[in-house]
């Protein structure tokens, strides 16, 4: 292969891939027709924040919810305007409040950990499993206190969390489980769908996810009471609890977390495409992994026993016995590659680590989240400092390599270029040693 003989791009040589990678677009004619139907109706949202038959939204929202409930075998599906608001509604629904503690992961999108703060409760960080990157049951157990009320688990990168062990632990301590399955639509564990592996599951429909409607979220639960409380928090609970005769007023100051009819129409079309999109994604993962099977610097993602992984991203592990440093090597590979069409500003979709440990964010380090005084973090017992979750820090700083080159729009020839870039840099790795 001639291209491998050229100087590395990072040293001024030609890139392996100049042409942009194909845009990952899942929106088509179906969505346009469905949106036009809503536009023609003249009613873009049909929620009323009052004790009224429209309290639960318009016909498209309800149809969308019925479709999601059916797909995942849930008794209730409730749409919201984002996963972030969904997590807040879920934590409100289980009744947490000031003084309560909620165990969260230190390695996820920040909303997975901050939701408890909106009710004055304290997120308590636990560490993750080094091979699946989901919460570690032993670490969870080590931070349970008499104040612990719930656990927010995350199916990170599309891998279902360790539901069997963590549910057993939760039962023992009477804790609720909120499953943040934003990255895992279509994942499963021993036949149970991600989203149904806790008391409440929360999907995201923002535009980075497997399927999307611009912005949006869907909650799943089998619990009638939790479903009702979510619907109240979603839509101005305070104005309807009186007429509805609700007596437990905990967290019954609602928000406007309502999804519009337009987004619901798109979300329904997108759900129809999920299984096909997943099949394609699995094909891309299989192809990439077969091509990279002999590549000694990277270990391909582990899959939990009994699990189907949804591969939101493809999260590999760097072999730290390799002489060249991970960050230097990955910078060199990135220099060989191009961006995705439409997403040029986001750079090459290959990175070292995911996001920094959440406890290092300013809100935690400065213990200031919702108030200058009486902040829930003021007297929280954890130290928001380097060293709190060693596995997360090791993954982030030394081991993890994440990329998006497995999205359905990638063809095999595109993946070949990615593999070639890794090989070219590997062959010339000595030039990266200083
Ligand atoms: C995307 C994402 C969120 C936030 O979703 P929004 O719909 O943008 O609020 C939360 N948690 C995880 C794990 C995510 O990937």
Coordinates of C-alpha atoms and ligand atoms in Angstrom, one line a residue:
X1 CA 0.0 0.0 0.0
X2 CA 1.7 3.1 -1.3
X3 CA -0.2 5.5 0.9
X4 CA 1.3 4.0 4.0
X5 CA 4.8 4.9 2.8
X6 CA 4.0 8.6 2.6
X7 CA 5.1 10.9 5.5
X8 CA 2.5 11.2 8.2
X9 CA 0.0 14.0 7.7
X10 CA 1.0 15.4 11.1
X11 CA 4.5 15.7 9.7
X12 CA 3.4 17.5 6.6
X13 CA 2.6 14.4 4.4
X14 CA -0.6 13.8 2.5
X15 CA -3.7 12.7 4.4
X16 CA -5.1 9.2 3.9
X17 CA -8.6 10.8 3.5
X18 CA -9.3 14.3 2.2
X19 CA -12.9 13.8 1.1
X20 CA -15.5 14.3 3.9
X21 CA -17.2 11.2 5.3
X22 CA -20.8 10.8 4.3
X23 CA -23.3 12.8 6.4
X24 CA -25.3 10.8 8.9
X25 CA -28.9 11.8 8.0
X26 CA -31.9 9.8 9.0
X27 CA -34.6 12.3 8.0
X28 CA -36.4 11.6 4.8
X29 CA -39.7 11.9 2.9
X30 CA -41.7 10.1 5.7
X31 CA -40.8 12.8 8.2
X32 CA -41.6 15.6 5.7
X33 CA -45.1 14.1 5.1
X34 CA -45.8 13.7 8.7
X35 CA -44.7 17.2 9.6
X36 CA -46.8 18.6 6.8
X37 CA -49.8 16.8 8.1
X38 CA -49.3 18.5 11.5
X39 CA -48.7 21.9 9.8
X40 CA -51.9 21.5 7.8
X41 CA -53.8 20.8 10.9
X42 CA -52.9 24.2 12.3
X43 CA -52.3 22.8 15.7
X44 CA -48.6 22.5 16.5
X45 CA -49.1 21.6 20.1
X46 CA -52.3 20.6 21.8
X47 CA -51.3 20.5 25.5
X48 CA -53.3 22.4 28.1
X49 CA -51.8 23.0 31.5
X50 CA -55.2 22.5 33.1
X51 CA -57.4 19.7 34.4
X52 CA -58.8 19.1 30.9
X53 CA -58.8 16.2 28.4
X54 CA -55.8 17.9 26.6
X55 CA -53.7 17.7 29.7
X56 CA -51.9 14.7 28.2
X57 CA -51.3 16.5 24.8
X58 CA -52.5 16.3 21.3
X59 CA -53.3 13.3 19.1
X60 CA -49.8 13.0 17.6
X61 CA -48.1 13.1 21.0
X62 CA -50.4 10.4 22.2
X63 CA -49.9 8.2 19.1
X64 CA -46.2 8.7 19.4
X65 CA -46.3 7.6 23.0
X66 CA -48.4 4.5 22.1
X67 CA -45.8 3.5 19.5
X68 CA -42.9 3.8 21.9
X69 CA -44.7 1.9 24.6
X70 CA -45.5 -0.9 22.1
X71 CA -41.9 -1.1 20.7
X72 CA -40.4 -1.5 24.2
X73 CA -43.2 -3.4 25.9
X74 CA -43.8 -0.6 28.4
X75 CA -47.1 0.1 30.2
X76 CA -46.5 3.9 29.8
X77 CA -44.4 6.0 27.5
X78 CA -44.3 9.8 28.0
X79 CA -42.7 12.3 25.7
X80 CA -40.8 15.3 26.9
X81 CA -38.8 18.0 25.2
X82 CA -35.4 16.5 26.1
X83 CA -33.7 13.7 28.0
X84 CA -32.4 16.3 30.4
X85 CA -36.0 17.3 31.3
X86 CA -36.9 13.7 31.3
X87 CA -34.3 12.9 34.0
X88 CA -35.5 15.9 36.1
X89 CA -39.1 14.7 35.8
X90 CA -38.1 11.1 36.7
X91 CA -36.3 12.2 39.8
X92 CA -39.2 14.5 40.8
X93 CA -41.6 11.6 40.2
X94 CA -39.8 9.3 42.6
X95 CA -40.1 12.0 45.3
X96 CA -36.6 13.0 46.1
X97 CA -35.9 16.2 47.9
X98 CA -33.4 18.2 50.0
X99 CA -31.2 16.0 52.1
X100 CA -31.6 13.0 49.9
X101 CA -28.7 11.4 48.0
X102 CA -28.8 10.0 44.5
X103 CA -25.9 7.8 43.3
X104 CA -24.7 8.8 39.8
X105 CA -21.9 7.9 37.4
X106 CA -18.9 10.2 37.0
X107 CA -18.6 9.2 33.3
X108 CA -21.5 10.4 31.2
X109 CA -23.1 13.4 29.6
X110 CA -23.4 15.9 32.5
X111 CA -27.2 15.8 32.8
X112 CA -27.0 12.2 34.0
X113 CA -25.5 13.5 37.2
X114 CA -27.0 17.0 37.7
X115 CA -30.7 16.2 37.7
X116 CA -30.9 15.5 41.5
X117 CA -29.7 19.1 42.2
X118 CA -32.9 20.6 40.8
X119 CA -34.7 19.1 43.8
X120 CA -32.0 20.1 46.3
X121 CA -30.8 16.5 46.5
X122 CA -27.1 15.6 46.3
X123 CA -25.5 13.5 43.5
X124 CA -23.1 11.0 44.9
X125 CA -20.5 9.8 42.4
X126 CA -19.6 6.1 42.0
X127 CA -17.0 4.6 39.7
X128 CA -17.5 2.5 36.6
X129 CA -16.5 -0.9 35.4
X130 CA -13.2 -0.7 33.5
X131 CA -14.4 -2.8 30.5
X132 CA -18.0 -1.7 30.0
X133 CA -17.8 1.9 31.4
X134 CA -21.1 1.5 33.1
X135 CA -21.6 2.0 36.9
X136 CA -19.8 -0.7 39.0
X137 CA -22.1 -2.4 41.5
X138 CA -19.4 -2.6 44.2
X139 CA -18.6 1.1 43.9
X140 CA -22.3 1.9 44.2
X141 CA -22.5 -0.2 47.3
X142 CA -19.5 1.6 48.8
X143 CA -21.2 5.0 48.6
X144 CA -24.7 4.0 49.9
X145 CA -25.7 6.0 53.1
X146 CA -28.9 6.2 55.1
X147 CA -29.8 9.2 52.9
X148 CA -29.5 7.3 49.5
X149 CA -32.8 7.3 47.7
X150 CA -32.0 6.3 44.1
X151 CA -29.4 5.4 41.5
X152 CA -29.2 7.0 38.0
X153 CA -27.6 4.4 35.8
X154 CA -26.4 5.1 32.3
X155 CA -26.2 2.6 29.4
X156 CA -23.0 4.3 28.2
X157 CA -22.2 4.2 24.5
X158 CA -25.1 1.8 24.0
X159 CA -24.0 -0.9 26.5
X160 CA -26.7 -1.9 29.0
X161 CA -25.7 -1.4 32.6
X162 CA -25.2 -4.3 35.0
X163 CA -29.0 -4.6 35.7
X164 CA -29.1 -7.9 37.4
X165 CA -26.6 -7.0 40.1
X166 CA -27.6 -3.4 40.5
X167 CA -31.3 -4.2 40.8
X168 CA -30.6 -6.7 43.5
X169 CA -28.6 -4.2 45.4
X170 CA -31.3 -1.5 44.9
X171 CA -34.0 -3.9 46.2
X172 CA -31.9 -4.6 49.3
X173 CA -31.6 -0.9 50.1
X174 CA -35.1 0.1 48.8
X175 CA -33.6 2.4 46.1
X176 CA -35.3 3.4 42.9
X177 CA -33.4 3.1 39.6
X178 CA -33.6 5.7 36.8
X179 CA -32.0 4.4 33.6
X180 CA -30.5 7.0 31.3
X181 CA -30.8 5.1 28.0
X182 CA -30.1 8.1 25.8
X183 CA -27.4 6.2 24.0
X184 CA -29.0 2.8 24.0
X185 CA -32.3 2.6 22.0
X186 CA -32.5 -1.0 20.8
X187 CA -29.9 -2.3 23.3
X188 CA -31.0 -5.2 25.6
X189 CA -29.9 -7.5 28.4
X190 CA -31.1 -11.1 28.4
X191 CA -34.0 -10.1 26.2
X192 CA -35.1 -7.1 28.3
X193 CA -35.0 -3.8 26.5
X194 CA -32.8 -0.9 27.6
X195 CA -35.2 1.6 28.9
X196 CA -37.1 -1.1 30.8
X197 CA -34.1 -2.1 33.0
X198 CA -35.0 0.2 35.9
X199 CA -38.1 1.9 37.4
X200 CA -38.0 4.6 34.7
X201 CA -36.1 4.7 31.5
X202 CA -35.2 8.0 29.7
X203 CA -34.4 8.2 26.0
X204 CA -33.0 11.3 24.1
X205 CA -34.1 12.4 20.7
X206 CA -31.6 15.1 20.2
X207 CA -29.8 15.3 16.9
X208 CA -26.7 13.4 17.9
X209 CA -28.6 10.2 18.9
X210 CA -29.4 7.1 16.9
X211 CA -32.8 8.6 16.0
X212 CA -33.9 12.1 16.7
X213 CA -36.6 14.8 16.2
X214 CA -34.4 17.9 16.7
X215 CA -34.8 17.9 20.5
X216 CA -36.9 15.5 22.5
X217 CA -37.1 12.7 25.0
X218 CA -39.2 9.7 25.9
X219 CA -39.7 8.1 29.3
X220 CA -40.8 4.6 29.9
X221 CA -42.3 3.0 33.0
X222 CA -44.6 0.2 34.1
X223 CA -45.6 2.1 37.2
X224 CA -49.0 3.9 37.0
X225 CA -48.2 6.3 39.9
X226 CA -44.8 7.2 38.5
X227 CA -46.3 7.8 35.1
X228 CA -48.9 10.1 36.5
X229 CA -46.3 12.1 38.5
X230 CA -44.1 12.4 35.4
X231 CA -47.1 13.7 33.4
X232 CA -47.8 16.2 36.2
X233 CA -44.2 17.5 36.4
X234 CA -44.2 17.7 32.6
X235 CA -47.1 20.1 32.5
X236 CA -47.6 22.5 35.4
X237 CA -48.5 20.1 38.1
X238 CA -49.3 22.9 40.6
X239 CA -52.3 24.0 38.6
X240 CA -54.0 20.6 38.3
X241 CA -53.2 18.8 41.6
X242 CA -56.1 20.5 43.3
X243 CA -58.9 19.5 40.8
X244 CA -57.3 16.1 40.4
X245 CA -57.3 15.4 44.1
X246 CA -53.6 14.6 44.3
X247 CA -52.6 14.6 48.0
X248 CA -48.8 14.0 47.8
X249 CA -47.6 17.4 46.8
X250 CA -43.9 16.5 46.8
X251 CA -42.3 18.0 43.7
X252 CA -45.7 19.0 42.3
X253 CA -44.4 22.3 41.1
X254 CA -44.4 21.5 37.4
X255 CA -42.4 22.6 34.4
X256 CA -43.3 23.0 30.7
X257 CA -41.5 19.9 29.4
X258 CA -44.0 19.3 26.7
X259 CA -43.2 17.9 23.2
X260 CA -44.8 19.6 20.2
X261 CA -47.0 17.7 17.7
X262 CA -44.2 18.4 15.1
X263 CA -41.6 16.6 17.1
X264 CA -43.9 13.8 18.0
X265 CA -44.7 13.2 14.3
X266 CA -41.0 13.0 13.5
X267 CA -40.2 10.9 16.5
X268 CA -42.8 8.3 15.4
X269 CA -41.3 8.1 11.9
X270 CA -37.8 7.8 13.4
X271 CA -38.9 5.0 15.7
X272 CA -40.1 3.0 12.6
X273 CA -36.5 3.3 11.3
X274 CA -34.7 2.3 14.4
X275 CA -34.4 -1.4 13.7
X276 CA -33.1 -0.9 10.2
X277 CA -30.6 1.7 11.4
X278 CA -29.4 -0.6 14.1
X279 CA -28.9 -3.4 11.7
X280 CA -26.7 -1.2 9.5
X281 CA -24.8 0.1 12.5
X282 CA -24.1 -3.4 13.7
X283 CA -22.8 -4.3 10.2
X284 CA -20.4 -1.3 10.4
X285 CA -19.2 -2.3 13.8
X286 CA -18.6 -5.9 12.6
X287 CA -16.7 -4.7 9.6
X288 CA -14.5 -2.2 11.5
X289 CA -13.7 -4.8 14.2
X290 CA -12.8 -7.5 11.6
X291 CA -10.5 -5.1 9.9
X292 CA -8.9 -4.0 13.2
X293 CA -8.7 -7.5 14.8
X294 CA -4.9 -7.7 14.5
X295 CA -4.2 -4.1 15.6
X296 CA -2.3 -4.5 18.8
X297 CA -2.7 -0.9 20.1
X298 CA -6.5 -1.1 20.5
X299 CA -8.9 -3.5 22.2
X300 CA -12.3 -3.5 20.6
X301 CA -15.3 -2.8 23.0
X302 CA -16.4 -5.6 25.3
X303 CA -20.0 -6.6 25.3
X304 CA -21.6 -7.6 28.6
X305 CA -22.7 -11.2 28.7
X306 CA -26.3 -11.5 27.6
X307 CA -26.3 -8.0 26.2
X308 CA -27.0 -6.5 22.8
X309 CA -24.9 -3.3 22.4
X310 CA -26.4 -0.4 20.5
X311 CA -23.0 1.3 19.7
X312 CA -23.9 4.9 20.0
X313 CA -20.2 5.4 19.7
X314 CA -17.5 2.7 19.3
X315 CA -15.4 2.9 22.5
X316 CA -12.1 1.1 22.3
X317 CA -9.3 0.7 24.9
X318 CA -5.7 1.8 24.3
X319 CA -3.0 -0.7 25.0
X320 CA -0.8 1.2 27.5
X321 CA 2.2 -1.1 26.9
X322 CA 2.6 0.4 23.5
X323 CA 5.5 2.8 23.6
X324 CA 4.0 5.8 21.9
X325 CA 1.5 7.8 24.0
X326 CA -2.2 7.5 23.3
X327 CA -2.8 11.1 22.7
X328 CA 0.1 11.6 20.4
X329 CA -0.9 8.5 18.4
X330 CA -4.5 9.5 18.1
X331 CA -3.6 13.1 17.1
X332 CA -1.6 11.6 14.3
X333 CA -4.5 9.4 13.2
X334 CA -6.9 12.4 13.3
X335 CA -4.5 14.3 11.1
X336 CA -4.9 11.6 8.4
X337 CA -8.7 11.7 8.4
X338 CA -11.5 14.1 7.5
X339 CA -14.7 15.3 9.2
X340 CA -18.3 14.2 8.5
X341 CA -20.2 16.2 5.9
X342 CA -22.5 18.8 7.6
X343 CA -20.5 18.3 10.9
X344 CA -17.2 19.8 9.8
X345 CA -17.2 22.2 12.8
X346 CA -17.2 19.3 15.2
X347 CA -13.8 18.1 13.9
X348 CA -12.7 14.5 13.2
X349 CA -15.0 12.1 15.1
X350 CA -12.2 10.3 16.9
X351 CA -11.1 11.2 20.4
X352 CA -9.2 10.3 23.5
X353 CA -11.6 9.7 26.4
X354 CA -15.2 10.8 26.4
X355 CA -16.0 13.8 28.7
X356 CA -13.9 14.8 31.8
X357 CA -15.2 13.2 35.1
X358 CA -18.4 15.1 36.0
X359 CA -17.2 15.9 39.5
X360 CA -14.5 18.1 38.1
X361 CA -17.0 20.5 36.6
X362 CA -17.0 24.0 38.2
X363 CA -20.5 23.4 39.8
X364 CA -19.1 20.6 41.9
X365 CA -15.6 21.9 42.6
X366 CA -17.0 25.3 43.7
X367 CA -20.1 23.6 45.3
X368 CA -22.4 26.1 43.6
X369 CA -25.2 24.5 41.6
X370 CA -28.6 26.2 42.4
X371 CA -27.8 28.8 45.1
X372 CA -25.0 30.9 46.6
X373 CA -26.1 29.9 50.0
X374 CA -27.8 26.6 51.2
X375 CA -26.6 24.9 48.0
X376 CA -27.2 21.2 48.1
X377 CA -23.5 20.7 47.5
X378 CA -22.4 22.9 50.4
X379 CA -22.0 20.1 52.9
X380 CA -21.9 17.1 50.5
X381 CA -19.5 14.5 51.9
X382 CA -17.6 13.7 48.7
X383 CA -14.4 15.5 47.7
X384 CA -14.8 16.8 44.2
X385 CA -11.1 16.4 43.4
X386 CA -8.9 14.3 41.2
X387 CA -8.8 10.8 42.7
X388 CA -12.5 10.5 43.5
X389 CA -13.2 7.9 40.7
X390 CA -9.9 6.3 39.7
X391 CA -11.3 4.0 37.0
X392 CA -13.0 6.9 35.2
X393 CA -9.9 9.0 35.5
X394 CA -7.7 6.2 34.1
X395 CA -10.1 5.6 31.2
X396 CA -10.3 9.2 30.4
X397 CA -6.7 10.1 30.8
X398 CA -5.0 7.0 29.5
X399 CA -7.1 4.3 28.0
X400 CA -10.2 5.2 26.1
X401 CA -10.3 5.9 22.4
X402 CA -13.8 6.7 21.0
X403 CA -15.0 7.2 17.5
X404 CA -18.1 7.5 15.4
X405 CA -16.9 5.8 12.2
X406 CA -19.6 3.1 12.7
X407 CA -22.6 5.3 12.0
X408 CA -25.0 3.9 9.3
X409 CA -23.9 6.4 6.6
X410 CA -20.3 5.0 6.6
X411 CA -19.7 2.6 3.7
X412 CA -17.1 -0.1 3.8
X413 CA -14.7 1.9 1.6
X414 CA -15.0 4.8 4.1
X415 CA -14.1 2.5 7.0
X416 CA -11.2 1.1 4.9
X417 CA -9.8 4.6 5.0
X418 CA -10.1 4.8 8.7
X419 CA -8.3 1.5 9.1
X420 CA -5.6 2.6 6.7
X421 CA -5.0 5.7 8.8
X422 CA -4.5 3.6 11.9
X423 CA -2.1 1.3 10.0
X424 CA -0.2 4.1 8.4
X425 CA 0.4 5.8 11.8
X426 CA 1.2 2.4 13.4
X427 CA 3.9 1.6 10.8
X428 CA 5.5 5.0 11.4
X429 CA 5.0 5.2 15.1
X430 CA 8.7 5.5 15.7
X431 CA 8.6 9.0 14.2
X432 CA 6.2 10.0 17.0
X433 CA 8.6 9.1 19.8
X434 CA 10.4 12.2 21.0
Ligands
LIG1 C1 -27.6 13.0 25.0 C2 -27.5 12.6 26.4 C3 -28.2 13.2 27.4 C4 -29.0 14.5 27.2 O1 -30.0 14.4 26.2 P1 -30.8 15.7 25.8 O2 -32.0 15.1 25.0 O3 -29.9 16.5 24.9 O4 -31.2 16.4 27.0 C5 -28.2 12.6 28.6 N1 -27.5 11.5 28.9 C6 -26.8 10.9 28.0 C7 -26.1 9.6 28.3 C8 -26.8 11.4 26.7 O5 -26.0 10.8 25.7

